[in-house]
XYZ file of N, CA, C and O in Angstrom:
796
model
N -10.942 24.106 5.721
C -11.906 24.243 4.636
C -13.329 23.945 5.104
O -14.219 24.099 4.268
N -13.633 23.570 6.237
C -14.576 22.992 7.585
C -15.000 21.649 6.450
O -15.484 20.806 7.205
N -15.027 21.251 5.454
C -15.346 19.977 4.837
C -14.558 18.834 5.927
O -13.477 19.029 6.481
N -15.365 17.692 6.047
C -14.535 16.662 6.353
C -13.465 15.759 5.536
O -13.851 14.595 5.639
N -12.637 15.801 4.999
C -11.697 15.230 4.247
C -12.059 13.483 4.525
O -12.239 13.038 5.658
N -12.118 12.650 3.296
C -11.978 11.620 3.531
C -10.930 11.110 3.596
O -10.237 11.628 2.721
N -10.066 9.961 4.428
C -8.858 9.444 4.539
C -8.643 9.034 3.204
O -9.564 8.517 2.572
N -7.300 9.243 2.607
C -6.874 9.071 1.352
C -6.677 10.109 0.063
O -6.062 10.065 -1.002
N -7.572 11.107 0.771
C -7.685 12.240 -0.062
C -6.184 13.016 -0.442
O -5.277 12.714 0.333
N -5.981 13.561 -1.065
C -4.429 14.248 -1.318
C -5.275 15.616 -1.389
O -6.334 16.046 -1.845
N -4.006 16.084 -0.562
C -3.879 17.731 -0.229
C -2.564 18.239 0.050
O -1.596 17.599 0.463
N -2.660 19.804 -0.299
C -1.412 20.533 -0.392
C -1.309 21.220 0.951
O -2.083 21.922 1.602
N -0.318 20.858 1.100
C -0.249 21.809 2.987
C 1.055 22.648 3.090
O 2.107 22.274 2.571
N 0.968 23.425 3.561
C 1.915 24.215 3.782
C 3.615 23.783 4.826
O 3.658 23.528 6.030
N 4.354 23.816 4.216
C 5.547 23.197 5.249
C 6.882 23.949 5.358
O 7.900 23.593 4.765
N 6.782 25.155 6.266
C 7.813 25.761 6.227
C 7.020 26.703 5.375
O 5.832 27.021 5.438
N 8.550 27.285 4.076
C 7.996 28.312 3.229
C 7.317 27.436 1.886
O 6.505 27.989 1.143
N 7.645 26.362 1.727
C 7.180 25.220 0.914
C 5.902 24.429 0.799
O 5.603 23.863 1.851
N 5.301 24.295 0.071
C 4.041 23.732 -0.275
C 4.406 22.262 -0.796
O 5.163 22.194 -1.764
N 3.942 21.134 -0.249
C 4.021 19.887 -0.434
C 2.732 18.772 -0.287
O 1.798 19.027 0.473
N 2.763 17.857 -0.869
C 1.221 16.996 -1.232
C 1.552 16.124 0.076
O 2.644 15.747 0.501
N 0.095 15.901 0.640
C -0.134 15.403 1.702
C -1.085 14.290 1.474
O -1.953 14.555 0.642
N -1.138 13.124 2.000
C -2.261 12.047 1.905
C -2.988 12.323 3.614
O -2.204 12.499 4.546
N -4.425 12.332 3.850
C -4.932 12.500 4.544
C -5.422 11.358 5.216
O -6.263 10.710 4.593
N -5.031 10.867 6.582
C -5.001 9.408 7.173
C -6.051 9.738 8.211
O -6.167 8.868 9.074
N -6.821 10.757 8.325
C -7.752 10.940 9.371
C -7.972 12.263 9.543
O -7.081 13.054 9.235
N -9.020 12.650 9.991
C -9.398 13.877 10.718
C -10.557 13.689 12.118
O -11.315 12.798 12.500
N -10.168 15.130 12.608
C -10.632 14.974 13.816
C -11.539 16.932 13.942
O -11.334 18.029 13.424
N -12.384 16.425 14.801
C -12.566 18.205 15.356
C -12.022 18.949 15.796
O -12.094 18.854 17.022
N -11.305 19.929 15.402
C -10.106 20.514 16.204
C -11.021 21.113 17.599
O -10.350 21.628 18.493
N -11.952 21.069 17.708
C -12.553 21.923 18.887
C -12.659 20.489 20.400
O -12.838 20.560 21.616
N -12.467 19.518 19.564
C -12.742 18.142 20.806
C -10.953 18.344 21.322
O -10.773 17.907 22.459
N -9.930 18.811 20.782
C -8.644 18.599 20.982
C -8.307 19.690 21.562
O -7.194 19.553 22.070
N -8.858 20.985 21.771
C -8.550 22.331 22.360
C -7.196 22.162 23.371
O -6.045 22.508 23.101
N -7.718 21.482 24.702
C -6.408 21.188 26.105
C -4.958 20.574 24.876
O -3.933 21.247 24.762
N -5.128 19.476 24.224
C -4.318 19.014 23.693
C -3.005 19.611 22.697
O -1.774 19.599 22.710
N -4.039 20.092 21.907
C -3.208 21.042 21.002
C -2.864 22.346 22.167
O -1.641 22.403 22.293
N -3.300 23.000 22.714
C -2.400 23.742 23.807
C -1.316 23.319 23.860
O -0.331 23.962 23.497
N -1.274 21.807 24.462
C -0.009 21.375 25.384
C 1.332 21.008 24.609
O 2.509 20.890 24.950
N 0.713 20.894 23.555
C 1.287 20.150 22.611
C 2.564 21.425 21.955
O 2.525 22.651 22.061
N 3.519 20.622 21.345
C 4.545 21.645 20.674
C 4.702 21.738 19.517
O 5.736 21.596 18.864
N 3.455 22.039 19.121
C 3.471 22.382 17.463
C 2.163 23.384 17.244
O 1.319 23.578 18.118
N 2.142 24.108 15.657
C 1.245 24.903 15.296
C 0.290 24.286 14.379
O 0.672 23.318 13.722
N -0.780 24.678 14.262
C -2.072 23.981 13.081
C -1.576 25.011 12.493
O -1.219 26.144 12.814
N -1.659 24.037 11.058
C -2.006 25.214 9.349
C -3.258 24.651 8.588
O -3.609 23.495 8.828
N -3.756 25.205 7.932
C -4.693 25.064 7.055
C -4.375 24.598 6.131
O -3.301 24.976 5.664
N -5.212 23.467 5.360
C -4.652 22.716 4.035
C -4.360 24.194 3.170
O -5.066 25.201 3.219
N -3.222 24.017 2.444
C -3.565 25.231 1.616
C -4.529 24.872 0.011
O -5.035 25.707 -0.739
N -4.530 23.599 -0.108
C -5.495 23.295 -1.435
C -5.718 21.381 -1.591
O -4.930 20.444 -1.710
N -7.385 21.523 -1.501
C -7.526 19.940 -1.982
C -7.096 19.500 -3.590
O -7.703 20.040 -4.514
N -6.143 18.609 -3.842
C -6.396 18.069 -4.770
C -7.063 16.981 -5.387
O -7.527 16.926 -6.526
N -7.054 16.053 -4.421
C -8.003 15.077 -5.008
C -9.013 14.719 -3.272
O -8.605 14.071 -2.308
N -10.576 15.536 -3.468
C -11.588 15.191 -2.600
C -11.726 13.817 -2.691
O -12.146 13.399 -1.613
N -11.513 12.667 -3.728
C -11.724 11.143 -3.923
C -10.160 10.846 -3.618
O -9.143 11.397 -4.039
N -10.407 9.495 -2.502
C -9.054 8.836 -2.033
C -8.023 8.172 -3.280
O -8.439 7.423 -4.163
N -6.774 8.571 -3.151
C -6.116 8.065 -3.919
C -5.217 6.815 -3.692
O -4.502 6.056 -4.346
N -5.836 7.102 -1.816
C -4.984 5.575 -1.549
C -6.311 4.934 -0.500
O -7.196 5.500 0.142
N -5.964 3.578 -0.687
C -7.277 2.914 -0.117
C -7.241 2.649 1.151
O -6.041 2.545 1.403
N -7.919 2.453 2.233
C -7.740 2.050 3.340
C -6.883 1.364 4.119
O -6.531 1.531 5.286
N -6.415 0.044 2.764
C -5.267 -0.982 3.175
C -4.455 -0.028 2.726
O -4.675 0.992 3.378
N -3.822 0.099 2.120
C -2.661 1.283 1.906
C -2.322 2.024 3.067
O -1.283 1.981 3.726
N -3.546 2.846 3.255
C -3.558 3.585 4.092
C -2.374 3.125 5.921
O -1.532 3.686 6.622
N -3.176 1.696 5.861
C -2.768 0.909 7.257
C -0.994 0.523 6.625
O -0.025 0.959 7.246
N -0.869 -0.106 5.680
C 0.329 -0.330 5.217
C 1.683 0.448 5.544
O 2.728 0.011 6.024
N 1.332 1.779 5.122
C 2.645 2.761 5.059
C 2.330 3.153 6.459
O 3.436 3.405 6.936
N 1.337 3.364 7.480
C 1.751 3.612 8.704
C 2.185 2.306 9.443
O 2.330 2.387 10.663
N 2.332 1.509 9.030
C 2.946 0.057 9.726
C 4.176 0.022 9.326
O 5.067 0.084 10.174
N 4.503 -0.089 7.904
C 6.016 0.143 7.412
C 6.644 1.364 8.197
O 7.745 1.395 8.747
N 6.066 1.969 8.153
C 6.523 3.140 8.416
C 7.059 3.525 10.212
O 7.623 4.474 10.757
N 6.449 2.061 10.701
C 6.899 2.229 12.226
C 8.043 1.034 12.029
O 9.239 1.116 12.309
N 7.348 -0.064 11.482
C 8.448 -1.067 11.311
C 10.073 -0.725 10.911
O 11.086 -1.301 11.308
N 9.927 0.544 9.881
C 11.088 0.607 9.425
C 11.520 1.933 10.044
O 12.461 2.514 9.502
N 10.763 2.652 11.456
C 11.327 3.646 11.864
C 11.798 4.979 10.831
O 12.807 5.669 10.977
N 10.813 5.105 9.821
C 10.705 6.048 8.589
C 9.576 7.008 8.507
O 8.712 6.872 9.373
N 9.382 8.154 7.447
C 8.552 8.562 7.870
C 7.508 8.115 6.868
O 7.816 8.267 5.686
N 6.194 7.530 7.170
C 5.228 6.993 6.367
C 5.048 7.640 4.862
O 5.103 6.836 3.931
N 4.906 8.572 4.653
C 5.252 9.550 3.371
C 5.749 8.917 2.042
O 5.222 8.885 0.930
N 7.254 8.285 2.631
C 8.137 7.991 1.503
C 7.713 6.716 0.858
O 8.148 6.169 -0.155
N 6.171 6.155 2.196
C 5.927 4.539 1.462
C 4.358 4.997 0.403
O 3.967 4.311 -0.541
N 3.802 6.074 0.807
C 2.706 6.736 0.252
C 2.860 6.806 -0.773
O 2.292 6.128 -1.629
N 4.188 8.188 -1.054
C 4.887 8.083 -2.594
C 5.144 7.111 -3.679
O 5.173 7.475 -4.855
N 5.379 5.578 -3.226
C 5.842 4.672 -3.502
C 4.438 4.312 -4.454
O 4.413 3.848 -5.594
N 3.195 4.729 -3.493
C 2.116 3.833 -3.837
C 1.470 4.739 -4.919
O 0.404 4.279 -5.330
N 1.810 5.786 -5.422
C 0.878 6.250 -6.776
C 2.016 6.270 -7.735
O 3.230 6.420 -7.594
N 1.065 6.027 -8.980
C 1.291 6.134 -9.587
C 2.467 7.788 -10.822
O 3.293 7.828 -11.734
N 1.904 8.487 -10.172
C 1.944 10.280 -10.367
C 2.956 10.363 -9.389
O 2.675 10.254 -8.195
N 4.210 10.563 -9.822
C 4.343 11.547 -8.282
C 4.279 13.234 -8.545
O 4.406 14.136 -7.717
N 4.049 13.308 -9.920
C 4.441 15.222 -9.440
C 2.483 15.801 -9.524
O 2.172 16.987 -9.419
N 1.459 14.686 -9.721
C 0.445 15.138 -9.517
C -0.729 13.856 -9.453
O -0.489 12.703 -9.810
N -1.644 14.195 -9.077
C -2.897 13.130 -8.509
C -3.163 11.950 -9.437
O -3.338 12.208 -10.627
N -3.210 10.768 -9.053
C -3.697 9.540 -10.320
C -4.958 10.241 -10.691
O -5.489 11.263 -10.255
N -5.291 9.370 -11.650
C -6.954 9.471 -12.179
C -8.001 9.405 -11.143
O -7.264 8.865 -10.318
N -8.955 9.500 -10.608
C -9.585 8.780 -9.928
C -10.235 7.650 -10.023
O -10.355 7.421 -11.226
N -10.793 6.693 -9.310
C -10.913 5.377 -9.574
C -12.534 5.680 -10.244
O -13.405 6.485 -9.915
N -12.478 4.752 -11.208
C -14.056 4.537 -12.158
C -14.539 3.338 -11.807
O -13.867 2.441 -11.298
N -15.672 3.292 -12.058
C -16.499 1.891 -11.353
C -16.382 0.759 -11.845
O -16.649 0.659 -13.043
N -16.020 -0.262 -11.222
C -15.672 -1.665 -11.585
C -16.453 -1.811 -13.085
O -17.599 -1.380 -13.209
N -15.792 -2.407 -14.131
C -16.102 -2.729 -15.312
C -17.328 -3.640 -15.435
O -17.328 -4.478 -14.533
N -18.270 -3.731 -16.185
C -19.243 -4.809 -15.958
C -19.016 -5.664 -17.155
O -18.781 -5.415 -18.337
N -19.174 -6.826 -16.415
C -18.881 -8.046 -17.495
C -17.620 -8.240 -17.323
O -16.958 -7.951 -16.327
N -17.111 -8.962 -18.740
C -15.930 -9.675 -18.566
C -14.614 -9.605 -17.839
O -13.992 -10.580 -17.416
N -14.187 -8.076 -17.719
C -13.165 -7.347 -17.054
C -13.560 -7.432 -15.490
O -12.555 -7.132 -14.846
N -14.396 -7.660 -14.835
C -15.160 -7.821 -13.448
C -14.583 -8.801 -12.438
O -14.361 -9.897 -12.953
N -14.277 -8.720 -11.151
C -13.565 -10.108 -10.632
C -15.009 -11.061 -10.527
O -16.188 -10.737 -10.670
N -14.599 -11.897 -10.326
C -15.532 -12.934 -10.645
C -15.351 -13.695 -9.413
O -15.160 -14.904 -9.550
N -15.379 -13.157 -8.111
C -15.931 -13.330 -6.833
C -14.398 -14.198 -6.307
O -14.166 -14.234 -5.098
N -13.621 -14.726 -7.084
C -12.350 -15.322 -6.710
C -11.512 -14.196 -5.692
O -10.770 -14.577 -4.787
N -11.769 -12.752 -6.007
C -11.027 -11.736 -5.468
C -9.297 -11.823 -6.501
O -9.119 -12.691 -7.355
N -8.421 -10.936 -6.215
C -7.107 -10.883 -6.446
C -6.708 -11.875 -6.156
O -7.268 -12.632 -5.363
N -5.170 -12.196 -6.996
C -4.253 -12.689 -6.685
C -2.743 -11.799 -7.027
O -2.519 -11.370 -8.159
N -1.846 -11.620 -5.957
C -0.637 -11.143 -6.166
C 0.458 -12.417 -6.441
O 0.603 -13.453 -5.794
N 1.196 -11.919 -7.694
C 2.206 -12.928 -7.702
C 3.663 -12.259 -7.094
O 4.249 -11.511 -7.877
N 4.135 -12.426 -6.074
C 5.797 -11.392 -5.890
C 6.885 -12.351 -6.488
O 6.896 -13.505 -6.058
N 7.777 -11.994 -7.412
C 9.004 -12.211 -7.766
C 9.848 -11.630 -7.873
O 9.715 -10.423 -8.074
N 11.348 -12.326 -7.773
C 12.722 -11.635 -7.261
C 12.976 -10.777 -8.309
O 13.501 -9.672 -8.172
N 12.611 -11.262 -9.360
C 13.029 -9.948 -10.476
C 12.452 -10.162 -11.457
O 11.817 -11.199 -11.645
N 12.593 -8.897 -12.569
C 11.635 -8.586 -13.856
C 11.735 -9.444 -15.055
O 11.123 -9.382 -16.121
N 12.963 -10.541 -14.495
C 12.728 -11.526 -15.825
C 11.593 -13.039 -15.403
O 10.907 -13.768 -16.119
N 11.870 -12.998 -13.781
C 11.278 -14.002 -13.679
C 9.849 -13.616 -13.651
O 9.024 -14.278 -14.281
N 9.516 -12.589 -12.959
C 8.076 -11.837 -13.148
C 7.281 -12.280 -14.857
O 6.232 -12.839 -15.177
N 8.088 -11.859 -15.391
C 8.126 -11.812 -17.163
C 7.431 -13.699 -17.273
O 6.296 -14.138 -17.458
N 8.540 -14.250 -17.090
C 8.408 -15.707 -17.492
C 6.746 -16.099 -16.860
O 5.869 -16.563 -17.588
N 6.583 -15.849 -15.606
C 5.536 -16.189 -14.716
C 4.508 -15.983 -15.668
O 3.949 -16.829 -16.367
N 4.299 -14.606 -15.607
C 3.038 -13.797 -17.135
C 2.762 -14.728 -18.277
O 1.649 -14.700 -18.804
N 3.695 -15.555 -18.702
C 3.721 -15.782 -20.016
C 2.296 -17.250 -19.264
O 1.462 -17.603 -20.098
N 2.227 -17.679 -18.325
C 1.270 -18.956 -18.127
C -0.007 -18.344 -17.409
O -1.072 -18.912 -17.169
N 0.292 -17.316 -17.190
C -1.214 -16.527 -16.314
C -2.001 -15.956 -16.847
O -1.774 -14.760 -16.662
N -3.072 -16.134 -17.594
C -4.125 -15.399 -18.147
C -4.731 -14.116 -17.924
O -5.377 -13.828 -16.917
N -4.509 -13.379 -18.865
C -5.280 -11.665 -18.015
C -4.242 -11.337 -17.154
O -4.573 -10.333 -16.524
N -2.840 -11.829 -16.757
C -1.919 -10.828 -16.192
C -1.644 -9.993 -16.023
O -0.616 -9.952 -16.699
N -1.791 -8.509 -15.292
C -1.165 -7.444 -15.189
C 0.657 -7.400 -14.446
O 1.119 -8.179 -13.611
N 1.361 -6.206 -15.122
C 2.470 -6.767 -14.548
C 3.213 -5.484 -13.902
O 2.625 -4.541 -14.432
N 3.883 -5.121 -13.312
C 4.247 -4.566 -12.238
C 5.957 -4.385 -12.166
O 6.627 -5.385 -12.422
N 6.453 -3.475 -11.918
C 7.869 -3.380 -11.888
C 8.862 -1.944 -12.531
O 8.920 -1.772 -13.749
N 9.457 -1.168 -11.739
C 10.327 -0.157 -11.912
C 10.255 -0.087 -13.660
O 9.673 0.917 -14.070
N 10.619 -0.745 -14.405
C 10.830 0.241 -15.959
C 10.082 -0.083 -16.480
O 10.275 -0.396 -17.654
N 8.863 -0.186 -15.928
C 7.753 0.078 -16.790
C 7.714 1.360 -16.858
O 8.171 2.078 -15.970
N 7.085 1.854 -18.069
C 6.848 3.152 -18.644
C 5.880 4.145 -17.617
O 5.297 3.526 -16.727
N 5.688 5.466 -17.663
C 4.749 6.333 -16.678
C 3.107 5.772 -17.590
O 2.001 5.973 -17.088
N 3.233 5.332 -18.449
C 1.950 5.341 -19.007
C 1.521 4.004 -18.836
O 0.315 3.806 -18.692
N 2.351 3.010 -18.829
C 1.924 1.335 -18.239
C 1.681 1.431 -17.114
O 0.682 0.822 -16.732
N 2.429 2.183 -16.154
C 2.334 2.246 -14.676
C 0.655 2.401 -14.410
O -0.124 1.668 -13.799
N 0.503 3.343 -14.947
C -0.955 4.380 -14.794
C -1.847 3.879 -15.246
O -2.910 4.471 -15.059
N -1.915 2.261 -16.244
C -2.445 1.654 -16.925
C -2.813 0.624 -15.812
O -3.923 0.356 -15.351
N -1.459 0.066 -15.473
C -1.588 -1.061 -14.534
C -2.024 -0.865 -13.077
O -2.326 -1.830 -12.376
N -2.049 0.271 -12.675
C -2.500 0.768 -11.557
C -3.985 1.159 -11.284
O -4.592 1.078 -10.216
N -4.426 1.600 -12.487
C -5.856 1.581 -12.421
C -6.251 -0.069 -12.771
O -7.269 -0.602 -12.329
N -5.714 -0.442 -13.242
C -6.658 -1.594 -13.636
C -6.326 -2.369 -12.108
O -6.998 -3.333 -11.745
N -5.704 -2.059 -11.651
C -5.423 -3.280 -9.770
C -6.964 -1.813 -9.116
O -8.031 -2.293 -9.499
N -7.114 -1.075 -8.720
C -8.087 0.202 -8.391
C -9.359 -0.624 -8.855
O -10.071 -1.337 -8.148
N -9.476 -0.362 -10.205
C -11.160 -0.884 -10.876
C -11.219 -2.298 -10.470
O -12.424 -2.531 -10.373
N -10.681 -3.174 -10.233
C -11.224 -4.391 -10.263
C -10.953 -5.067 -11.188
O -11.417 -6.202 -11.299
N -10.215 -4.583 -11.985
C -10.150 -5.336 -13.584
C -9.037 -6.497 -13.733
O -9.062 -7.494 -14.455
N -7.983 -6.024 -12.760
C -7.054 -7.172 -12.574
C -7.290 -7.990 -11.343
O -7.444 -7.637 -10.174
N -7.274 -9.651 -12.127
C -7.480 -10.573 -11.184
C -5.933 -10.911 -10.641
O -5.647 -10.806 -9.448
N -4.951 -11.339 -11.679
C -3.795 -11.467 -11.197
C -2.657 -10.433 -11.802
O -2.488 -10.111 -12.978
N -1.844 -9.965 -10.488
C -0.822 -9.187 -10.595
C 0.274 -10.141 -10.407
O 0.307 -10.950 -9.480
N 1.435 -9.986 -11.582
C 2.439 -9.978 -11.226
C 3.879 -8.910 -11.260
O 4.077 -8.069 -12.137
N 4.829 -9.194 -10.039
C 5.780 -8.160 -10.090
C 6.297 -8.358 -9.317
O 6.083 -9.399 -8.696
N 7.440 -7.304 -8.854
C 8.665 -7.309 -8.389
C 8.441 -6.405 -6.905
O 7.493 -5.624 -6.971
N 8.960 -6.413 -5.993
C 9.048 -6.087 -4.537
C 7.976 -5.018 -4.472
O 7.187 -5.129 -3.533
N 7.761 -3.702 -5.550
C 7.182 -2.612 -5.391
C 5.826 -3.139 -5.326
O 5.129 -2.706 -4.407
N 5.171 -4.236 -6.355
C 3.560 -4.373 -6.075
C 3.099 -4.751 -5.266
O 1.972 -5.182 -5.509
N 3.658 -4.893 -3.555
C 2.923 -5.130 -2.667
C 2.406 -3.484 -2.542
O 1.569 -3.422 -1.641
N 2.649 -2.138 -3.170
C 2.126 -1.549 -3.141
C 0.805 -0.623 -3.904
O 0.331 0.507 -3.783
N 0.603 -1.594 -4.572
C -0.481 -1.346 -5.490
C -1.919 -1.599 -4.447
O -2.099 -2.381 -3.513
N -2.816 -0.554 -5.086
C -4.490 -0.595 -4.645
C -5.190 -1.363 -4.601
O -6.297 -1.062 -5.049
N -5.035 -2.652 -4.113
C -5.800 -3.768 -4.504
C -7.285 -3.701 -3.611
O -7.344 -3.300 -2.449
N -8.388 -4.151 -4.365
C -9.624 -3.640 -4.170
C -10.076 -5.249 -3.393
O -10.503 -5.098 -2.248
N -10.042 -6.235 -3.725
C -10.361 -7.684 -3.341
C -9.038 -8.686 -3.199
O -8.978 -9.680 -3.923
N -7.985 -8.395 -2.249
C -6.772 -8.992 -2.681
C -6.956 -10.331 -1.434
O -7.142 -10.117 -0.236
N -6.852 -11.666 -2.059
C -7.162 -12.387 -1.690
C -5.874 -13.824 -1.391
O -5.529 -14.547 -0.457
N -5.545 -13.623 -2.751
C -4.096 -14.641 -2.347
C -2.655 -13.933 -3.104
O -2.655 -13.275 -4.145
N -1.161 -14.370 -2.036
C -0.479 -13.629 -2.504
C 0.411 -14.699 -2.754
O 0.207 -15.718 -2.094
N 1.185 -14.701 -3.415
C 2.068 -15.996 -3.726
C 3.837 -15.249 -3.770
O 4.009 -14.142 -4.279
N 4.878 -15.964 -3.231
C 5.961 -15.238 -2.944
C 6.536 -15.951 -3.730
O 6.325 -17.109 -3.370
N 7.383 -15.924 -4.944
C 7.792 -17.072 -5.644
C 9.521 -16.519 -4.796
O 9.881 -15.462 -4.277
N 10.310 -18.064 -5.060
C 11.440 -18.079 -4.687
C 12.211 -16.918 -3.207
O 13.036 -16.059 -3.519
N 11.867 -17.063 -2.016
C 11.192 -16.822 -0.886
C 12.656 -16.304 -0.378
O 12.771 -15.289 0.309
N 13.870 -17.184 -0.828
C 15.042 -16.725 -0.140
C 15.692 -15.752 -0.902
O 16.743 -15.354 -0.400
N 15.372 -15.256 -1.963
C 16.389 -14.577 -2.543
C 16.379 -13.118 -1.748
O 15.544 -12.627 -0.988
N 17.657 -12.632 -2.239
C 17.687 -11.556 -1.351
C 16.787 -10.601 -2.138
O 16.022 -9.847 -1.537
N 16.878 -10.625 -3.673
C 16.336 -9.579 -3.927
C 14.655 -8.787 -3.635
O 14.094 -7.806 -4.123
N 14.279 -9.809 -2.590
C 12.984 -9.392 -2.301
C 13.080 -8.189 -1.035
O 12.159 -7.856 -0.290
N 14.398 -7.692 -1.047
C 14.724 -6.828 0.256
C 14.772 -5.644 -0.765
O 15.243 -6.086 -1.813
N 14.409 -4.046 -0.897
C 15.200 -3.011 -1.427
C 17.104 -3.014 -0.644
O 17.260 -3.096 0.574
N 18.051 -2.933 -1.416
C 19.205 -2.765 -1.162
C 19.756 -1.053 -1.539
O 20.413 -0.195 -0.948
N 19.096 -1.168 -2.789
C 19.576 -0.389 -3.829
C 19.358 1.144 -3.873
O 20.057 1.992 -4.428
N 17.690 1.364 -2.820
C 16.870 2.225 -3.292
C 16.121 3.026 -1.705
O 15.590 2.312 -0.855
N 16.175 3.946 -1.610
C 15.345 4.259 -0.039
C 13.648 4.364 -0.145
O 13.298 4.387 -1.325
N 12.783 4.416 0.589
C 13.309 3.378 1.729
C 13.719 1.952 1.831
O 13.469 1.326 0.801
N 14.246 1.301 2.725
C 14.864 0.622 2.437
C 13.319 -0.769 3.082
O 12.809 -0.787 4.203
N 13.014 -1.641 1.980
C 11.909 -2.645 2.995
C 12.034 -3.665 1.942
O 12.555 -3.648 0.827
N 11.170 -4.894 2.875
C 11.382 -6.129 2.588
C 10.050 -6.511 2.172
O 9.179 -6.552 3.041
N 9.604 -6.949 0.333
C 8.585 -7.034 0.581
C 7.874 -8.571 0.841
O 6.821 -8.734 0.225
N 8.187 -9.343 1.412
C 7.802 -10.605 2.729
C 7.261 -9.798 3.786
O 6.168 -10.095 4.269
N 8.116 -8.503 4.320
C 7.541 -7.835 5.597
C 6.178 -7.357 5.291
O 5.254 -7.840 5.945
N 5.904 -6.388 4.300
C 5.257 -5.985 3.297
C 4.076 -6.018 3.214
O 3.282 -5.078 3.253
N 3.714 -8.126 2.983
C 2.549 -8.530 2.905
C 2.275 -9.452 4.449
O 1.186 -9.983 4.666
């Protein structure tokens, strides 16, 4: 598209006879790589369509799922997926930190991780301004709670193994409640990760 894509951006690329959403982790000049791509055993395609020119995943994200993604010998993708909100199309894009009260107030984030959605639950009930995090939440809480970790608006998250994958903009302290249980491992669900490894 000769535009430079910013890392994070989502795009549709061609794969096979199939069209599939791509998160964009870098670009390069294809003209500095000429000898390379020669040698190399594969073909360039052309994005076939930008969908979102604004990143949908943030830098830390970004580093995250290619670390999981070696750690767990997987392909980074399936931890990308994990991290939006949308999967059959682009989150919102992020809007500018709220001014005033909704604003972090220089403390930065705090993540709370717990073994499961009741204890998550109980935790909330003593944390002020809580956002909360966890598989059955609704597509519309998700998308709620996900922008508000994006804008800045949530100081403390709590949740269950998945919110070490949320957008956190100032994430500053993470707290692991009850450290041995197993359920801080996925068993149940692919890919399979630990979120202790995680953070």
């Amino acid at each position: 598209h000769g535009a430079k894509l910013p890392a994070g951006a989502l795009v549709q690329i061609p794969l096979g006879r199939r069209q599939e959403k791509g998160v964009v982790i870098g670009s390069r000049n294809v003209a500095d790589y000429k000898m390379e791509i020669k040698s190399a055993n594969f073909e360039l395609r052309n994005i076939a369509k930008i969908i979102s020119n604004e990143p949908v995943l943030t830098k830390q994200q970004i580093e995250l799922v290619l670390f999981l993604g070696q750690y767990y010998f997987c392909s980074p993708g399936l931890f990308a997926k994990m991290m939006l909100p949308k999967k059959t199309q682009s989150p919102p894009p992020p809007s500018p930190p709220p001014q005033g009260r909704g604003r972090l107030r220089g403390g930065g984030q705090k993540l709370i991780i717990a073994p499961t959605i009741f204890i998550s639950e109980k935790i909330a009930i003593n944390e002020k301004n809580a956002v909360l995090w966890y598989s059955e939440l609704t597509q519309k809480q998700k998308n709620a709670a996900w922008l508000a970790v994006r804008n800045g608006q949530a100081e403390t998250i709590i949740g269950t193994r998945s919110a070490v994958f949320l957008p956190f903009t100032n994430l500053k302290k993470i707290i692991i409640k009850d450290g041995a249980n197993p359920s801080h491992k996925s068993w149940d669900m692919f890919p399979h990760y630990d979120s202790r490894v995680a953070v």
